GROMACS .gro file of C-alpha atoms in nm:
model
  199
    1MET     CA    1  -1.085   0.005  -0.557
    2ASN     CA    2  -1.191   0.197  -0.250
    3ILE     CA    3  -0.990   0.424  -0.025
    4VAL     CA    4  -1.119   0.587   0.293
    5CYS     CA    5  -1.010   0.944   0.368
    6LEU     CA    6  -1.048   1.054   0.729
    7ASP     CA    7  -0.998   1.385   0.902
    8MET     CA    8  -0.778   1.362   1.213
    9GLU     CA    9  -0.860   1.628   1.472
   10GLY     CA   10  -1.206   1.600   1.621
   11VAL     CA   11  -1.248   1.260   1.452
   12LEU     CA   12  -0.959   1.042   1.575
   13VAL     CA   13  -0.786   1.268   1.827
   14PRO     CA   14  -0.895   1.573   2.029
   15GLU     CA   15  -0.845   1.915   1.871
   16ILE     CA   16  -0.479   2.009   1.926
   17TRP     CA   17  -0.542   2.384   1.941
   18ILE     CA   18  -0.821   2.343   2.198
   19ALA     CA   19  -0.590   2.130   2.416
   20PHE     CA   20  -0.318   2.392   2.382
   21ALA     CA   21  -0.563   2.674   2.461
   22GLU     CA   22  -0.643   2.497   2.788
   23ALA     CA   23  -0.279   2.417   2.868
   24SER     CA   24  -0.160   2.771   2.795
   25GLY     CA   25  -0.457   2.951   2.947
   26ILE     CA   26  -0.522   3.140   2.621
   27PRO     CA   27  -0.894   3.086   2.548
   28GLU     CA   28  -0.877   3.261   2.206
   29LEU     CA   29  -0.679   2.963   2.072
   30ARG     CA   30  -0.987   2.742   2.109
   31ARG     CA   31  -1.103   2.867   1.767
   32THR     CA   32  -1.079   2.589   1.506
   33THR     CA   33  -1.191   2.504   1.152
   34ARG     CA   34  -1.531   2.423   1.305
   35ASP     CA   35  -1.565   2.797   1.373
   36GLU     CA   36  -1.361   2.956   1.091
   37PRO     CA   37  -1.399   2.829   0.732
   38ASP     CA   38  -1.097   3.031   0.608
   39TYR     CA   39  -0.792   2.827   0.712
   40ASP     CA   40  -0.533   3.090   0.612
   41LYS     CA   41  -0.713   3.353   0.817
   42LEU     CA   42  -0.731   3.113   1.115
   43MET     CA   43  -0.361   3.017   1.103
   44THR     CA   44  -0.240   3.376   1.058
   45TRP     CA   45  -0.447   3.474   1.361
   46ARG     CA   46  -0.311   3.179   1.565
   47LEU     CA   47   0.051   3.260   1.481
   48GLY     CA   48  -0.007   3.621   1.586
   49ILE     CA   49  -0.134   3.506   1.927
   50LEU     CA   50   0.162   3.268   1.974
   51LYS     CA   51   0.407   3.548   1.892
   52GLU     CA   52   0.231   3.788   2.129
   53HIS     CA   53   0.264   3.536   2.414
   54GLY     CA   54   0.618   3.422   2.325
   55LEU     CA   55   0.508   3.063   2.262
   56GLY     CA   56   0.655   2.832   2.000
   57LEU     CA   57   0.673   2.477   1.870
   58LYS     CA   58   0.827   2.331   2.187
   59GLU     CA   59   0.534   2.442   2.404
   60ILE     CA   60   0.275   2.306   2.161
   61GLN     CA   61   0.462   1.974   2.126
   62ALA     CA   62   0.470   1.941   2.507
   63THR     CA   63   0.089   1.961   2.507
   64ILE     CA   64   0.056   1.718   2.213
   65ALA     CA   65   0.271   1.462   2.400
   66LYS     CA   66  -0.007   1.440   2.661
   67ILE     CA   67  -0.293   1.400   2.409
   68ASP     CA   68  -0.436   1.052   2.360
   69PRO     CA   69  -0.658   0.942   2.069
   70LEU     CA   70  -1.032   0.959   2.131
   71PRO     CA   71  -1.167   0.647   2.310
   72GLY     CA   72  -1.221   0.375   2.050
   73ALA     CA   73  -1.032   0.558   1.772
   74LYS     CA   74  -0.742   0.314   1.745
   75ALA     CA   75  -0.968   0.005   1.743
   76PHE     CA   76  -1.187   0.173   1.478
   77LEU     CA   77  -0.884   0.256   1.265
   78ASP     CA   78  -0.733  -0.092   1.308
   79GLU     CA   79  -1.054  -0.261   1.192
   80LEU     CA   80  -1.098  -0.018   0.905
   81ARG     CA   81  -0.737  -0.066   0.789
   82ALA     CA   82  -0.784  -0.444   0.800
   83THR     CA   83  -1.083  -0.399   0.565
   84THR     CA   84  -0.966  -0.135   0.315
   85GLN     CA   85  -0.704   0.129   0.245
   86VAL     CA   86  -0.715   0.437   0.469
   87ILE     CA   87  -0.543   0.776   0.447
   88ILE     CA   88  -0.574   1.049   0.708
   89LEU     CA   89  -0.611   1.387   0.538
   90SER     CA   90  -0.544   1.665   0.785
   91ASP     CA   91  -0.473   2.036   0.780
   92THR     CA   92  -0.246   1.984   1.080
   93PHE     CA   93   0.134   1.979   1.050
   94GLU     CA   94   0.397   1.703   1.044
   95GLU     CA   95   0.556   1.863   1.351
   96PHE     CA   96   0.229   1.815   1.544
   97ALA     CA   97   0.106   1.483   1.404
   98LYS     CA   98   0.396   1.242   1.462
   99PRO     CA   99   0.335   1.149   1.832
  100LEU     CA  100  -0.036   1.107   1.759
  101MET     CA  101   0.034   0.881   1.460
  102GLU     CA  102   0.251   0.665   1.687
  103LYS     CA  103  -0.040   0.624   1.932
  104LEU     CA  104  -0.269   0.531   1.640
  105GLY     CA  105  -0.031   0.263   1.507
  106TRP     CA  106   0.134   0.471   1.232
  107PRO     CA  107  -0.148   0.513   0.977
  108THR     CA  108  -0.066   0.705   0.659
  109ILE     CA  109  -0.122   1.080   0.697
  110PHE     CA  110  -0.109   1.358   0.439
  111CYS     CA  111  -0.069   1.694   0.613
  112ASN     CA  112   0.122   2.022   0.600
  113SER     CA  113   0.444   2.156   0.750
  114LEU     CA  114   0.547   2.447   0.970
  115GLU     CA  115   0.821   2.703   0.918
  116VAL     CA  116   1.010   2.723   1.246
  117ALA     CA  117   1.292   2.962   1.337
  118GLU     CA  118   1.601   2.839   1.526
  119ASN     CA  119   1.459   2.976   1.851
  120GLY     CA  120   1.147   2.759   1.807
  121GLU     CA  121   0.916   3.041   1.699
  122ILE     CA  122   0.663   2.929   1.438
  123THR     CA  123   0.712   3.189   1.167
  124GLY     CA  124   0.482   3.046   0.903
  125TYR     CA  125   0.339   2.732   0.750
  126LYS     CA  126   0.348   2.557   0.416
  127MET     CA  127   0.030   2.398   0.284
  128ARG     CA  128   0.089   2.079   0.085
  129CYS     CA  129  -0.147   2.206  -0.184
  130GLU     CA  130  -0.450   2.432  -0.213
  131LYS     CA  131  -0.775   2.288  -0.069
  132SER     CA  132  -0.562   1.992   0.031
  133LYS     CA  133  -0.838   1.749   0.129
  134LEU     CA  134  -1.055   1.804  -0.179
  135THR     CA  135  -0.750   1.815  -0.409
  136THR     CA  136  -0.621   1.486  -0.264
  137VAL     CA  137  -0.958   1.312  -0.300
  138LYS     CA  138  -0.982   1.424  -0.664
  139ALA     CA  139  -0.624   1.306  -0.727
  140LEU     CA  140  -0.704   0.964  -0.579
  141GLN     CA  141  -1.014   0.943  -0.798
  142SER     CA  142  -0.804   1.032  -1.102
  143ILE     CA  143  -0.587   0.723  -1.045
  144GLY     CA  144  -0.881   0.484  -1.017
  145TYR     CA  145  -0.993   0.498  -0.654
  146ASP     CA  146  -1.347   0.545  -0.526
  147THR     CA  147  -1.320   0.760  -0.215
  148ILE     CA  148  -1.524   0.745   0.104
  149ALA     CA  149  -1.465   1.042   0.333
  150SER     CA  150  -1.548   1.149   0.684
  151GLY     CA  151  -1.475   1.457   0.892
  152ASP     CA  152  -1.625   1.707   1.133
  153SER     CA  153  -1.546   2.059   1.008
  154PHE     CA  154  -1.597   2.312   0.729
  155ASN     CA  155  -1.267   2.210   0.568
  156ASP     CA  156  -1.391   1.848   0.535
  157LEU     CA  157  -1.707   1.929   0.340
  158GLY     CA  158  -1.534   1.941   0.001
  159MET     CA  159  -1.387   1.591   0.027
  160ILE     CA  160  -1.710   1.453   0.178
  161GLN     CA  161  -1.928   1.592  -0.100
  162ALA     CA  162  -1.686   1.487  -0.377
  163SER     CA  163  -1.669   1.125  -0.257
  164LYS     CA  164  -1.872   0.817  -0.348
  165ALA     CA  165  -1.994   0.823   0.012
  166GLY     CA  166  -1.933   1.079   0.282
  167PHE     CA  167  -2.017   1.116   0.648
  168LEU     CA  168  -2.000   1.379   0.918
  169PHE     CA  169  -1.853   1.250   1.244
  170LYS     CA  170  -1.876   1.429   1.580
  171SER     CA  171  -1.958   1.747   1.390
  172THR     CA  172  -2.124   2.066   1.516
  173GLU     CA  173  -2.500   2.111   1.533
  174GLN     CA  174  -2.470   2.403   1.289
  175ILE     CA  175  -2.283   2.203   1.023
  176LYS     CA  176  -2.527   1.912   1.060
  177LYS     CA  177  -2.819   2.155   1.023
  178ASP     CA  178  -2.665   2.328   0.720
  179TYR     CA  179  -2.587   1.995   0.546
  180PRO     CA  180  -2.880   1.767   0.634
  181GLN     CA  181  -2.812   1.555   0.324
  182ILE     CA  182  -2.483   1.426   0.475
  183PRO     CA  183  -2.534   1.135   0.718
  184ALA     CA  184  -2.395   1.226   1.060
  185TYR     CA  185  -2.267   0.990   1.329
  186GLU     CA  186  -2.139   1.024   1.685
  187GLU     CA  187  -2.008   0.672   1.757
  188PHE     CA  188  -1.720   0.486   1.591
  189ASP     CA  189  -1.925   0.165   1.556
  190ASP     CA  190  -2.192   0.351   1.358
  191LEU     CA  191  -1.935   0.521   1.134
  192LEU     CA  192  -1.757   0.189   1.075
  193ALA     CA  193  -2.086   0.022   0.977
  194ALA     CA  194  -2.170   0.308   0.738
  195ILE     CA  195  -1.826   0.295   0.574
  196LYS     CA  196  -1.838  -0.084   0.538
  197ALA     CA  197  -2.185  -0.060   0.381
  198ALA     CA  198  -2.048   0.190   0.128
  199LEU     CA  199  -1.746  -0.022   0.028
   0.00000   0.00000   0.00000
């Protein structure tokens, strides 16, 4: 029994924080898990910037509403889901992901949640579990699944390396250079072929 675990941002949809950095004119918010391996450090920093600028969930959701999946992502996901089971494992938040899941045809996503005050200020966040992607992959393996994983960032490396087969997709030159043993792809057709070959 196989199950494919995919990252969301940078793989299926553009990076939400980069889109919001552009929309809000705050270039510091372009920093993502491709740049910062420590997710807690990254999120604490982001929330500090939002507070400083008086921005909250409503403003970020307005940007997300205008984001479309990457070209070819939905067709890739549709074909993959017709072939095998697929779960999106993301460090994003339910409050961000919903409109994007609708555009992708409602695939299953495991992600985290935000703590939001009544005035819309994001006051904190709740991770589903520690090292959520790796922990989830190990849990799936413990109930009889072989996992195949793909992602683009530091926080995807654990699940990629722990899986039966793992691939980098649209990753950075630095990550590709640091992990030459992980096959890396740029096009959905190539990733789809690699996943199908591993099933």
